[in-house]
PDB file of C-alpha atoms in Angstrom:
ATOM      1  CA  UNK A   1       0.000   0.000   0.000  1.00  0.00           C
ATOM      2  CA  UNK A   2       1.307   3.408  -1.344  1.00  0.00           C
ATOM      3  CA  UNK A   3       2.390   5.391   1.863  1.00  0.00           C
ATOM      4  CA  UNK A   4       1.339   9.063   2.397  1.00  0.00           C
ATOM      5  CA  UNK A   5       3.453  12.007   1.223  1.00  0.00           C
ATOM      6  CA  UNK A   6       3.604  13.727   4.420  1.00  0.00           C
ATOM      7  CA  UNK A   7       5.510  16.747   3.054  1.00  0.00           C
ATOM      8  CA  UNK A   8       2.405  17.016   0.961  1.00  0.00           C
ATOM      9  CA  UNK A   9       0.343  16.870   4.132  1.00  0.00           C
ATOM     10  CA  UNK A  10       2.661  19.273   6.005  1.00  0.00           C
ATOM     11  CA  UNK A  11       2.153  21.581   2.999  1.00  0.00           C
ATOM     12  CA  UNK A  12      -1.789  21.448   2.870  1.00  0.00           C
ATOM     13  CA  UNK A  13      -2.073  21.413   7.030  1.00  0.00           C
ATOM     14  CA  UNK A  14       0.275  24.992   6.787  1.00  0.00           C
ATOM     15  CA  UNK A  15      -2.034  26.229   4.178  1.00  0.00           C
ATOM     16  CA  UNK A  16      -5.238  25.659   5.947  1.00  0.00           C
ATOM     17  CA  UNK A  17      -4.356  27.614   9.024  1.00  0.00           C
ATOM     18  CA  UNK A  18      -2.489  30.237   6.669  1.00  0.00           C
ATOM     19  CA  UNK A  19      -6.238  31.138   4.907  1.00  0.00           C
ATOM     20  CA  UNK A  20      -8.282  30.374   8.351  1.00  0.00           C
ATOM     21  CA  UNK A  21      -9.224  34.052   9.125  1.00  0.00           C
ATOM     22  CA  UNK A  22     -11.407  33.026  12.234  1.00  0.00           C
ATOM     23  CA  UNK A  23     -11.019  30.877  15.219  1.00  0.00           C
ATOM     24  CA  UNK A  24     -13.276  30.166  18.118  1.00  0.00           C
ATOM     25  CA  UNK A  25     -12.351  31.081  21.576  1.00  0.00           C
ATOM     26  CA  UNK A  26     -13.790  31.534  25.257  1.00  0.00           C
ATOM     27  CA  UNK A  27     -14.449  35.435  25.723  1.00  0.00           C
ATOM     28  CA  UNK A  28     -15.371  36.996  29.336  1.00  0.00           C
ATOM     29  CA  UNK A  29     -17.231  39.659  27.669  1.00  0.00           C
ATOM     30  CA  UNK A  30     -19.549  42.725  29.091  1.00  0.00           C
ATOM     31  CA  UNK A  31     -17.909  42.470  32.743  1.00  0.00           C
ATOM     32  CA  UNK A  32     -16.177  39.672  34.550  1.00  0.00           C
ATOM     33  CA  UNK A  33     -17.957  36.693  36.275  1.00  0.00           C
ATOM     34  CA  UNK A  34     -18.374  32.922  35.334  1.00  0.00           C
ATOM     35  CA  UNK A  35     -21.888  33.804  33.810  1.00  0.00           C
ATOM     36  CA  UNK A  36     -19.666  35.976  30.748  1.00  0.00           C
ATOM     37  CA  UNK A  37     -17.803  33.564  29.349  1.00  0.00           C
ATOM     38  CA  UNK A  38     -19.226  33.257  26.027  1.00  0.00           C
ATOM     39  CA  UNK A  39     -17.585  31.239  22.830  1.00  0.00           C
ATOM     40  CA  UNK A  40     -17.090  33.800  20.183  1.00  0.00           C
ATOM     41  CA  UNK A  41     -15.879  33.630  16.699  1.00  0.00           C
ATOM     42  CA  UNK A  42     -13.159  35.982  16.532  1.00  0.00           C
ATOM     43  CA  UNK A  43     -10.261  37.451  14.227  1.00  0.00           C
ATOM     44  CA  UNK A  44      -7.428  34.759  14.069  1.00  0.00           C
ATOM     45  CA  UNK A  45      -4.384  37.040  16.149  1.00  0.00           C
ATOM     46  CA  UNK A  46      -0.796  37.369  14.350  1.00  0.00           C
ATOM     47  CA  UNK A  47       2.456  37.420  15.944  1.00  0.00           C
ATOM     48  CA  UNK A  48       4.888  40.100  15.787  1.00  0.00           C
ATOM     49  CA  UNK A  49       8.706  39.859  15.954  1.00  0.00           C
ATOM     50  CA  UNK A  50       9.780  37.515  19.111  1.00  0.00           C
ATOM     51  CA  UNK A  51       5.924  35.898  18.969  1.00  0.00           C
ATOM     52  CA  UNK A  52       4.662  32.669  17.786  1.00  0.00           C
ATOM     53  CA  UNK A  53       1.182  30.971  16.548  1.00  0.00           C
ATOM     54  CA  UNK A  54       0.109  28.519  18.437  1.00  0.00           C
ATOM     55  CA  UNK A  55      -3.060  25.997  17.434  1.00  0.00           C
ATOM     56  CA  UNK A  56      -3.890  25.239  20.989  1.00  0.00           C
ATOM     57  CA  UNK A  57      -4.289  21.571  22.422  1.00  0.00           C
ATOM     58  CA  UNK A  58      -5.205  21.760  25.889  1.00  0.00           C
ATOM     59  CA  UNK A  59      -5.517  24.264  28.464  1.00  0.00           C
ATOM     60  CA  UNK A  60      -6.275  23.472  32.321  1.00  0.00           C
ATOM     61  CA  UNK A  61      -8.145  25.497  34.341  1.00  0.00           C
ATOM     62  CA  UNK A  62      -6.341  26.393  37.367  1.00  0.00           C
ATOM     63  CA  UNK A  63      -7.916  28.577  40.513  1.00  0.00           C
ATOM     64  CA  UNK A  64      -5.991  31.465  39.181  1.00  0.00           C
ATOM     65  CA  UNK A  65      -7.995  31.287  36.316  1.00  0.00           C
ATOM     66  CA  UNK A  66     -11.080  31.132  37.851  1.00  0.00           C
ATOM     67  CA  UNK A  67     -10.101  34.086  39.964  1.00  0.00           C
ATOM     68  CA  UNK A  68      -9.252  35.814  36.978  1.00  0.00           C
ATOM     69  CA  UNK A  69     -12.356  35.297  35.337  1.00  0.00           C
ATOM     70  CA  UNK A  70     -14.007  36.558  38.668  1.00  0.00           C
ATOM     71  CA  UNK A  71     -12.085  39.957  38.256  1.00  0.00           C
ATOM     72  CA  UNK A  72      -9.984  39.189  40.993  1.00  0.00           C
ATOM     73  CA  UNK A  73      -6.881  39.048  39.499  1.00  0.00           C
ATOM     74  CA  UNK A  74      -4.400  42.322  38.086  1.00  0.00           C
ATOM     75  CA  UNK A  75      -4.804  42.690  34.376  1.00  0.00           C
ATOM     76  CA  UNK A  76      -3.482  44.907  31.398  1.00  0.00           C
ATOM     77  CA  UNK A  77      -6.595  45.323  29.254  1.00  0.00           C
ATOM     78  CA  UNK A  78     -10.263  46.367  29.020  1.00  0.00           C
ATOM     79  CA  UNK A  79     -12.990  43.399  28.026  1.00  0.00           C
ATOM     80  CA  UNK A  80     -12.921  41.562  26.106  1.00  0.00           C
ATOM     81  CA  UNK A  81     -10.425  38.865  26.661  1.00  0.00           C
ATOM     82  CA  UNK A  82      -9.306  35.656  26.238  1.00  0.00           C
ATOM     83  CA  UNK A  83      -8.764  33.537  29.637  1.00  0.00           C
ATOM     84  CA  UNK A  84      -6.023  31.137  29.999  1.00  0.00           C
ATOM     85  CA  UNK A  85      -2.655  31.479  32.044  1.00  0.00           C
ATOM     86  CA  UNK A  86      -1.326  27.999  30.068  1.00  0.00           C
ATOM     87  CA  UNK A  87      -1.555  25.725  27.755  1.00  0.00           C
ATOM     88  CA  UNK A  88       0.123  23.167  25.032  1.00  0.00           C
ATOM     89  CA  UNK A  89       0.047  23.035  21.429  1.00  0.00           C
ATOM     90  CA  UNK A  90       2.190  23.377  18.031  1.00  0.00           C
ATOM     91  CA  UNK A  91       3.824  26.510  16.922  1.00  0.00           C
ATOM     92  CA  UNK A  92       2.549  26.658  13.361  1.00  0.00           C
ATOM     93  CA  UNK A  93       4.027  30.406  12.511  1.00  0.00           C
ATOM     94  CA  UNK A  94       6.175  33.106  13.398  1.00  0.00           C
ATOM     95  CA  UNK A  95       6.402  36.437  13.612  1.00  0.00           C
ATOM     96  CA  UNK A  96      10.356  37.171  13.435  1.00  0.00           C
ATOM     97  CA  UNK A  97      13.060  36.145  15.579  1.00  0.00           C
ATOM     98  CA  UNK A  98      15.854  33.152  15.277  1.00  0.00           C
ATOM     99  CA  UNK A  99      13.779  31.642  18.383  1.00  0.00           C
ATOM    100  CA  UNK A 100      10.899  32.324  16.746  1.00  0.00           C
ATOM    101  CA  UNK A 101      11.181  30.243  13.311  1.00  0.00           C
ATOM    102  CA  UNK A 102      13.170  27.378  15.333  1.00  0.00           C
ATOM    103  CA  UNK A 103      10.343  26.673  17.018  1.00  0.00           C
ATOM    104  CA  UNK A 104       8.181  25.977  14.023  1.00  0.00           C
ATOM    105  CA  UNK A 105       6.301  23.047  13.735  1.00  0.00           C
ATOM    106  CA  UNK A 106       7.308  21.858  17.213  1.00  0.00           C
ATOM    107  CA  UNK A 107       4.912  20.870  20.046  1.00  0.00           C
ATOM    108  CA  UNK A 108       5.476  23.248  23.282  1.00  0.00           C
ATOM    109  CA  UNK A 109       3.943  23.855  26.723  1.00  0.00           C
ATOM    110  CA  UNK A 110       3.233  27.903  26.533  1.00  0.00           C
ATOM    111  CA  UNK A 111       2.492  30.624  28.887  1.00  0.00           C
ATOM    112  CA  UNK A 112       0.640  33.577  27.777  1.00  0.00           C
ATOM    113  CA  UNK A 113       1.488  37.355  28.066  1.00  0.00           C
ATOM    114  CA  UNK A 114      -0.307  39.649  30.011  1.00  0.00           C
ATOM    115  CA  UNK A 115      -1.053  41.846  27.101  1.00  0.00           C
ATOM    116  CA  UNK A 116      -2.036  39.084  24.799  1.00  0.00           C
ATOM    117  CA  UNK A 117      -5.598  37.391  24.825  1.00  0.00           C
ATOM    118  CA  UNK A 118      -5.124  33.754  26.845  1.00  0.00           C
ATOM    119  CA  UNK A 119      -5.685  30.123  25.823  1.00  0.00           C
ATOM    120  CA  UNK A 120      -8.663  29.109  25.723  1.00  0.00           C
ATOM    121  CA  UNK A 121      -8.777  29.800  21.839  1.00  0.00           C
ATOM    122  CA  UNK A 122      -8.089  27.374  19.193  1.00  0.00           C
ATOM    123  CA  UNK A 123      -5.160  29.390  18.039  1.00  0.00           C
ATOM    124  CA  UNK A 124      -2.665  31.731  20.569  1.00  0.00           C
ATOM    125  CA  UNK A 125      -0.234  33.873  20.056  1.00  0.00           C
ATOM    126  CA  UNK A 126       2.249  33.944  23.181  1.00  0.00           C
ATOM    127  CA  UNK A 127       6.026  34.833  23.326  1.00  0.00           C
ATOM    128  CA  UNK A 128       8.885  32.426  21.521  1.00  0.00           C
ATOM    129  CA  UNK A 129      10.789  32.908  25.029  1.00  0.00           C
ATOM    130  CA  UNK A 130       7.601  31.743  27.193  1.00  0.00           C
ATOM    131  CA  UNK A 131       7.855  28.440  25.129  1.00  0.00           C
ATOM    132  CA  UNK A 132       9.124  25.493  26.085  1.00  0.00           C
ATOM    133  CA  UNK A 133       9.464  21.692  23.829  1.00  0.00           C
ATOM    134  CA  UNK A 134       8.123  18.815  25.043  1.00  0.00           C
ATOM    135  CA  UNK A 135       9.254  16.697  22.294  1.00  0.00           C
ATOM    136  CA  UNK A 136       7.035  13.511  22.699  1.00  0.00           C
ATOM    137  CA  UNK A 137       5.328  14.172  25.619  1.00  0.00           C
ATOM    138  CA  UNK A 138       1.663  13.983  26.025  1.00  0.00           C
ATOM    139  CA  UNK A 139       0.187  17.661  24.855  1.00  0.00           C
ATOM    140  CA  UNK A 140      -2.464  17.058  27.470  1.00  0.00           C
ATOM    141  CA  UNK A 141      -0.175  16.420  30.543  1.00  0.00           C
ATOM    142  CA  UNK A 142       2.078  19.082  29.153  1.00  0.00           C
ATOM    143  CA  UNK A 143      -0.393  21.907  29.311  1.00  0.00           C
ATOM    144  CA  UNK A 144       0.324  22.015  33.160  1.00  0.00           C
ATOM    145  CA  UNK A 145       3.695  22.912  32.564  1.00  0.00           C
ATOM    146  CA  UNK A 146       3.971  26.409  34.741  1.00  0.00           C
ATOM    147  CA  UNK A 147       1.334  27.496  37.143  1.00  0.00           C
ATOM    148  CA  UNK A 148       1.094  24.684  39.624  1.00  0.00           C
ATOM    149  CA  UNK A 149       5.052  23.466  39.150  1.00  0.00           C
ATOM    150  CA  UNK A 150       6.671  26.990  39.576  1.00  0.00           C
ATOM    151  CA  UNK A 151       4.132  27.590  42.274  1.00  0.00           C
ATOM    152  CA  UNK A 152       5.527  24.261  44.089  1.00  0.00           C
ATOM    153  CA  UNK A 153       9.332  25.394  43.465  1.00  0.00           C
ATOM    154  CA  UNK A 154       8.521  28.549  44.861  1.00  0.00           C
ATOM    155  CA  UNK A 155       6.826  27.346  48.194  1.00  0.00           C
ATOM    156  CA  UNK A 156       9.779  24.884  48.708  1.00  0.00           C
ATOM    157  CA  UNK A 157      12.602  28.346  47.958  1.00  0.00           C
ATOM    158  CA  UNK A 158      10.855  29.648  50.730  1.00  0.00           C
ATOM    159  CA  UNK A 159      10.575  26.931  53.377  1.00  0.00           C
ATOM    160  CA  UNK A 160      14.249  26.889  52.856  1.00  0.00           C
ATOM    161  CA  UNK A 161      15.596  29.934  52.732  1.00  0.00           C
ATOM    162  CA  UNK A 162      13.655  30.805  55.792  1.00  0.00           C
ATOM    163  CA  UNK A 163      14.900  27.852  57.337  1.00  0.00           C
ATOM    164  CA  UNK A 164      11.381  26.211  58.337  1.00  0.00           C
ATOM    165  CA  UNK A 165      12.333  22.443  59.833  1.00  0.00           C
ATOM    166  CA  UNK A 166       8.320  21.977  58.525  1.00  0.00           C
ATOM    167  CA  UNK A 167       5.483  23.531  56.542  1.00  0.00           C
ATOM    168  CA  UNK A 168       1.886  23.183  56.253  1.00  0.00           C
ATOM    169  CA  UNK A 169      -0.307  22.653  53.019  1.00  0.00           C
ATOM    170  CA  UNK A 170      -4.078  23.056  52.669  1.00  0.00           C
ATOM    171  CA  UNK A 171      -6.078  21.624  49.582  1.00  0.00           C
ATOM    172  CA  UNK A 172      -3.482  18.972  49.766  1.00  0.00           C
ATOM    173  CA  UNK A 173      -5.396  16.842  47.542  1.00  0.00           C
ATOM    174  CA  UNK A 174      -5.173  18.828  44.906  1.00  0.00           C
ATOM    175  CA  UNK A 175      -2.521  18.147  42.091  1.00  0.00           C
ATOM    176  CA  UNK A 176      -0.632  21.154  43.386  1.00  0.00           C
ATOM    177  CA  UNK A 177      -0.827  19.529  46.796  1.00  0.00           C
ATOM    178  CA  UNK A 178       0.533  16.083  45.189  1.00  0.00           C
ATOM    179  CA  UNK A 179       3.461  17.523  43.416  1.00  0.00           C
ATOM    180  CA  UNK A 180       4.679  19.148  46.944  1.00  0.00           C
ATOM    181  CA  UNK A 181       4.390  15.992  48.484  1.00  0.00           C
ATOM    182  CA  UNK A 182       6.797  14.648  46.158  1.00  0.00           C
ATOM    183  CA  UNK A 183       9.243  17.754  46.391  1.00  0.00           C
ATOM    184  CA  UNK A 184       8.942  18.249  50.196  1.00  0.00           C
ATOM    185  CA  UNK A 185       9.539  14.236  50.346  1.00  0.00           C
ATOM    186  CA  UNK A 186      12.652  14.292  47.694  1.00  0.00           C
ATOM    187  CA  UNK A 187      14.069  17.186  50.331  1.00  0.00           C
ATOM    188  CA  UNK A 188      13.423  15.084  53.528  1.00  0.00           C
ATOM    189  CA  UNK A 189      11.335  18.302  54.228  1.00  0.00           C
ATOM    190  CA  UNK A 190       8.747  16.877  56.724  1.00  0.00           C
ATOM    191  CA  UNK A 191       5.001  18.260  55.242  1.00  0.00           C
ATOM    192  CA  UNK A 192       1.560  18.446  57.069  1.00  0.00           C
ATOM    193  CA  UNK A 193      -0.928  17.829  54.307  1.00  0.00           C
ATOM    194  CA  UNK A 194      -4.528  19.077  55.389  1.00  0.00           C
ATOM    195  CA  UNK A 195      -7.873  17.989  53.127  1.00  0.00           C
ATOM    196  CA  UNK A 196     -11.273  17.887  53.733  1.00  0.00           C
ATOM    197  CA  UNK A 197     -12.674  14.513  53.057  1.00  0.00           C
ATOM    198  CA  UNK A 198     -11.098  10.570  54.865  1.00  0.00           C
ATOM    199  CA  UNK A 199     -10.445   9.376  51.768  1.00  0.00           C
ATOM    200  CA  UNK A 200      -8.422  11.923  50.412  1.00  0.00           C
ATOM    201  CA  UNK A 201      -6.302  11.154  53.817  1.00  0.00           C
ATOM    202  CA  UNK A 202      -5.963   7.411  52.316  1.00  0.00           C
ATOM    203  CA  UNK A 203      -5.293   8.809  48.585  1.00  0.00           C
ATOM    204  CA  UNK A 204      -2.591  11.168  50.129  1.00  0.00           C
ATOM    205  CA  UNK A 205      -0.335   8.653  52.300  1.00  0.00           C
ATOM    206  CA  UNK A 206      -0.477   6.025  49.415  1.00  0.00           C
ATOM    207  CA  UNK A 207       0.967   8.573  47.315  1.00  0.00           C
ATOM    208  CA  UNK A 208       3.821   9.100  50.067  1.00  0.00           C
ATOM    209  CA  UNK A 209       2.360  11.543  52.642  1.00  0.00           C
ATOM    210  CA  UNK A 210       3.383  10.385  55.894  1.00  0.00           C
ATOM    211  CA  UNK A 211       1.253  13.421  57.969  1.00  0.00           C
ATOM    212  CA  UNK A 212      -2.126  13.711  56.828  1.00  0.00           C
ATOM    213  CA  UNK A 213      -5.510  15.433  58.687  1.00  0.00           C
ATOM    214  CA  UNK A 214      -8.865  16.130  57.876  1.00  0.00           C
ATOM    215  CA  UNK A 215     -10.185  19.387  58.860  1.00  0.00           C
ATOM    216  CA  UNK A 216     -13.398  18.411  59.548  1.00  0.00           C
ATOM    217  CA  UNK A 217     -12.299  16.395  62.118  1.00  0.00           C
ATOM    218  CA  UNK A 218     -13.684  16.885  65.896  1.00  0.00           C
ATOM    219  CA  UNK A 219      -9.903  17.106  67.340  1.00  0.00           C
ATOM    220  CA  UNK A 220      -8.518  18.731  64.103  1.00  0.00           C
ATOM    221  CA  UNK A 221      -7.474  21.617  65.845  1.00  0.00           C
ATOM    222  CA  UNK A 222      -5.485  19.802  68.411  1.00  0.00           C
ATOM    223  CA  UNK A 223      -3.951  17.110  66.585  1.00  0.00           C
ATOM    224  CA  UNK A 224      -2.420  20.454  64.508  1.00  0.00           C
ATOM    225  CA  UNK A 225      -1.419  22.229  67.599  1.00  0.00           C
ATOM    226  CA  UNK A 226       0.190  18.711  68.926  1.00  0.00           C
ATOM    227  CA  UNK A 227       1.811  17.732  65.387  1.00  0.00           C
ATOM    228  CA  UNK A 228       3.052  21.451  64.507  1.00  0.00           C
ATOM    229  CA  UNK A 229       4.778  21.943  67.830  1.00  0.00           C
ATOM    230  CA  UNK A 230       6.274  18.100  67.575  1.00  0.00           C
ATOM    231  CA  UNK A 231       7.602  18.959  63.942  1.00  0.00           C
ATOM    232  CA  UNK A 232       8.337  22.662  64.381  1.00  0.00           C
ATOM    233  CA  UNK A 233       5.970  23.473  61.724  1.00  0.00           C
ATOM    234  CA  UNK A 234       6.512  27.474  61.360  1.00  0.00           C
ATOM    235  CA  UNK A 235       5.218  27.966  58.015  1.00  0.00           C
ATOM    236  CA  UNK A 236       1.861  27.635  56.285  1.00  0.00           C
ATOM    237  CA  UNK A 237       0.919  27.687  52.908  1.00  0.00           C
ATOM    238  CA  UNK A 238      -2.888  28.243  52.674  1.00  0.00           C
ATOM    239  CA  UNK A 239      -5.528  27.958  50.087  1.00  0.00           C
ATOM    240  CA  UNK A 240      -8.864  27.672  51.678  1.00  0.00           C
ATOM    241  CA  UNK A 241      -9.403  31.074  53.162  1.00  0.00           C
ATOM    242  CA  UNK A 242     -12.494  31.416  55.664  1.00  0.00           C
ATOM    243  CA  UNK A 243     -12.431  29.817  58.971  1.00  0.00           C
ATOM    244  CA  UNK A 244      -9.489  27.066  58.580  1.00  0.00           C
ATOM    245  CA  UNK A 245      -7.027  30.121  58.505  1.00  0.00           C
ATOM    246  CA  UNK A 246      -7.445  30.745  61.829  1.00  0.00           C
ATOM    247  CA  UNK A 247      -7.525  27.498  62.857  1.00  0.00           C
ATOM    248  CA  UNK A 248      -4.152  27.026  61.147  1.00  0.00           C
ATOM    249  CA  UNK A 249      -2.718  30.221  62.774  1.00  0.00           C
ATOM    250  CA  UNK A 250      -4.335  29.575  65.661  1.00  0.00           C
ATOM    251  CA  UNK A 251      -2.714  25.963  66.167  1.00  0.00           C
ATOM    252  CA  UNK A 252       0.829  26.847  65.128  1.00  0.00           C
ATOM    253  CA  UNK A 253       3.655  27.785  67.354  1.00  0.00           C
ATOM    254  CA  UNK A 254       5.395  31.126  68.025  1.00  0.00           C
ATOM    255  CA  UNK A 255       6.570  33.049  65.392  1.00  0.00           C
ATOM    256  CA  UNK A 256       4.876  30.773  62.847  1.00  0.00           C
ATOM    257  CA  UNK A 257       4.047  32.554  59.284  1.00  0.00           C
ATOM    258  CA  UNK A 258       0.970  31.582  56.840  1.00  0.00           C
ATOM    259  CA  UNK A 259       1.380  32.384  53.282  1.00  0.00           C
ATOM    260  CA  UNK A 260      -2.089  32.806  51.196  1.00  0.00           C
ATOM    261  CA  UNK A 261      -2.060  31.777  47.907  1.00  0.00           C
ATOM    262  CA  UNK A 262      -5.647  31.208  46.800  1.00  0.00           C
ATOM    263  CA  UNK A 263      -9.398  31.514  48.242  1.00  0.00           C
ATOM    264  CA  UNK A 264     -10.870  28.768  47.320  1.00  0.00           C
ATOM    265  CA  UNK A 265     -13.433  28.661  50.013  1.00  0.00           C
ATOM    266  CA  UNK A 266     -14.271  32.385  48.750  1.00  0.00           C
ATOM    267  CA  UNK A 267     -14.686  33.267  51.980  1.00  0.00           C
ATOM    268  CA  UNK A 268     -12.397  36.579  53.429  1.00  0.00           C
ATOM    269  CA  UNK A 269     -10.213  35.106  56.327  1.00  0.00           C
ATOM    270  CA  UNK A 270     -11.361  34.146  59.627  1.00  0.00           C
ATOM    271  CA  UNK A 271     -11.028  33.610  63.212  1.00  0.00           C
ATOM    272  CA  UNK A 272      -7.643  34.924  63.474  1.00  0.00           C
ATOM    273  CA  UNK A 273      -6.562  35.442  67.285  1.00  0.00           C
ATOM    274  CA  UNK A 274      -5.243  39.134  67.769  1.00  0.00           C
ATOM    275  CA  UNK A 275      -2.726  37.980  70.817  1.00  0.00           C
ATOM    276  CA  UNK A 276      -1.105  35.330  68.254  1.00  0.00           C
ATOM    277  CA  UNK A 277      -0.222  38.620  66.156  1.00  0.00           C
ATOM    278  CA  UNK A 278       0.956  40.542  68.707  1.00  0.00           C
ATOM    279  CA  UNK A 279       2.256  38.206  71.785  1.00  0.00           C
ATOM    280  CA  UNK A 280       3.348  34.995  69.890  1.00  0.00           C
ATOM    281  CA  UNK A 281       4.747  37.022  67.160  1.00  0.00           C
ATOM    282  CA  UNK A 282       2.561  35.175  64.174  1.00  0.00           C
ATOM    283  CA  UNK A 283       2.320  36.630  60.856  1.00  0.00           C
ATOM    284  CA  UNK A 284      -0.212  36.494  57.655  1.00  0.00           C
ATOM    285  CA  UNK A 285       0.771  37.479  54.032  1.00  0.00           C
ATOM    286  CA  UNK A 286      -0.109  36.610  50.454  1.00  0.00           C
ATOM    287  CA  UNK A 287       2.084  34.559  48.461  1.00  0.00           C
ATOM    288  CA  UNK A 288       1.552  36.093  45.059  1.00  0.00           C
ATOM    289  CA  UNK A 289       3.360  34.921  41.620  1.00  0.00           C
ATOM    290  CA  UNK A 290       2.736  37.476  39.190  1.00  0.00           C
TER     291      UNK A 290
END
């Protein structure tokens, strides 16, 4: 059986997307909130010099999109826009740039630019330097590539350099919370994984957790206080929001320090004890990663 000419293939794929004017995409348009996201034919975008083209594979959708979406988030233009922090795909054109036209035709993990429209298009434009090859990897798996992995290294810099001999994660179930299980494990860093629900306590420890507690728990509160002061467990990274920060705080020893990072409660915090601030030297501040 004759085999396919794939140049020819190659040829007629590039000339498809090169006369494709429109693409489909995921719009927050009037004024932000989950109910305005709309899907929207739109003007296919072109890259300039140091840009490429992406046609978009996958996209997750992290909390920090959400919270975008919700207006929560800093942003550099007026509605309306394209969500989508990251994403995976094949560079199919570029604008200009040595980086640029060597990535052509090659499958990438991508973050977007601030100025740019996001990912939840069929096509993207996003700087050649915010690209990154996966060669054979799984487009899918690869999409995942930034947010939750640079927010992991970053959490683990700073139980470090502050010198923490422990932290403390909430939503520990999610796959942020599993990755930092594997990091804080690979460091001998010991970890305090909170959830919700007993079988996310099972899920956890067969994935390598060794401390695991469920805040919903009767004696949540003082197993935390008990295990925090036995591991010297001075730093928190939190995000829940609502009452379970101030349990955290609350439960942790002198001079302990929780880090929020997300909301996902979206609840403001609670339940904080003033003396803790002021006697026991605690602190609260937001992790952000702009």
């Amino acid at each position: 059986k004759d085999q396919p000419n794939t140049q020819n293939l190659k040829q007629k794929k590039k000339k498809m997307v090169e006369n494709k004017t429109t693409m489909q995409a995921v719009q927050i348009v009037g004024e932000f909130g989950i109910e305005n996201l709309k899907v929207v034919e739109m003007p296919m975008p072109t890259p300039k010099s140091g840009q490429v083209l992406i046609r978009v594979d996958a996209s997750p959708i992290n909390p920090s999109d959400v919270a975008y979406v919700k207006g929560s988030y800093p942003r550099e233009r007026d509605l309306p826009i394209v969500p989508g922090f990251e994403g995976s795909g094949t560079i199919i054109s570029s604008g200009g740039g040595f980086l640029g036209w060597s990535l052509v035709g090659k499958n990438v993990a991508f973050t977007t630019s601030k100025t740019l429209d996001g990912a939840w298009a069929e096509y993207v434009v996003a700087e050649a330097k915010s690209c990154v090859k996966i060669g054979n990897n799984p487009l899918e798996s690869a999409s995942c590539s930034f947010v939750n992995p640079l927010t992991v290294l970053s959490m683990m810099d700073i139980a470090k350099t502050k010198s923490h001999k422990a932290i403390i994660h909430t939503a520990a179930a999610s796959s942020l919370g599993k990755m930092l299980i594997r990091e804080a494990n690979e460091s001998h860093l010991p970890l305090i994984n909170i959830v919700r629900r007993e079988a996310q306590v099972e899920d956890l420890k067969t994935l390598g957790a060794e401390y695991v507690l469920n805040q919903n728990d009767e004696d949540f509160e003082q197993k935390l206080q008990e295990l925090s002061a036995k591991l010297g467990a001075t730093c928190c990274f939190e995000a829940v929001a609502g009452d379970l920060t101030g349990q955290i705080m609350n439960a942790m020893p002198h001079g302990s320090v929780v880090y929020c990072y997300g909301g996902l409660s979206s609840e403001p915090v609670k339940g904080i004890a003033v003396l803790g601030l002021i006697a026991q030297k605690k602190r609260l501040e937001g992790l952000w990663l702009p």
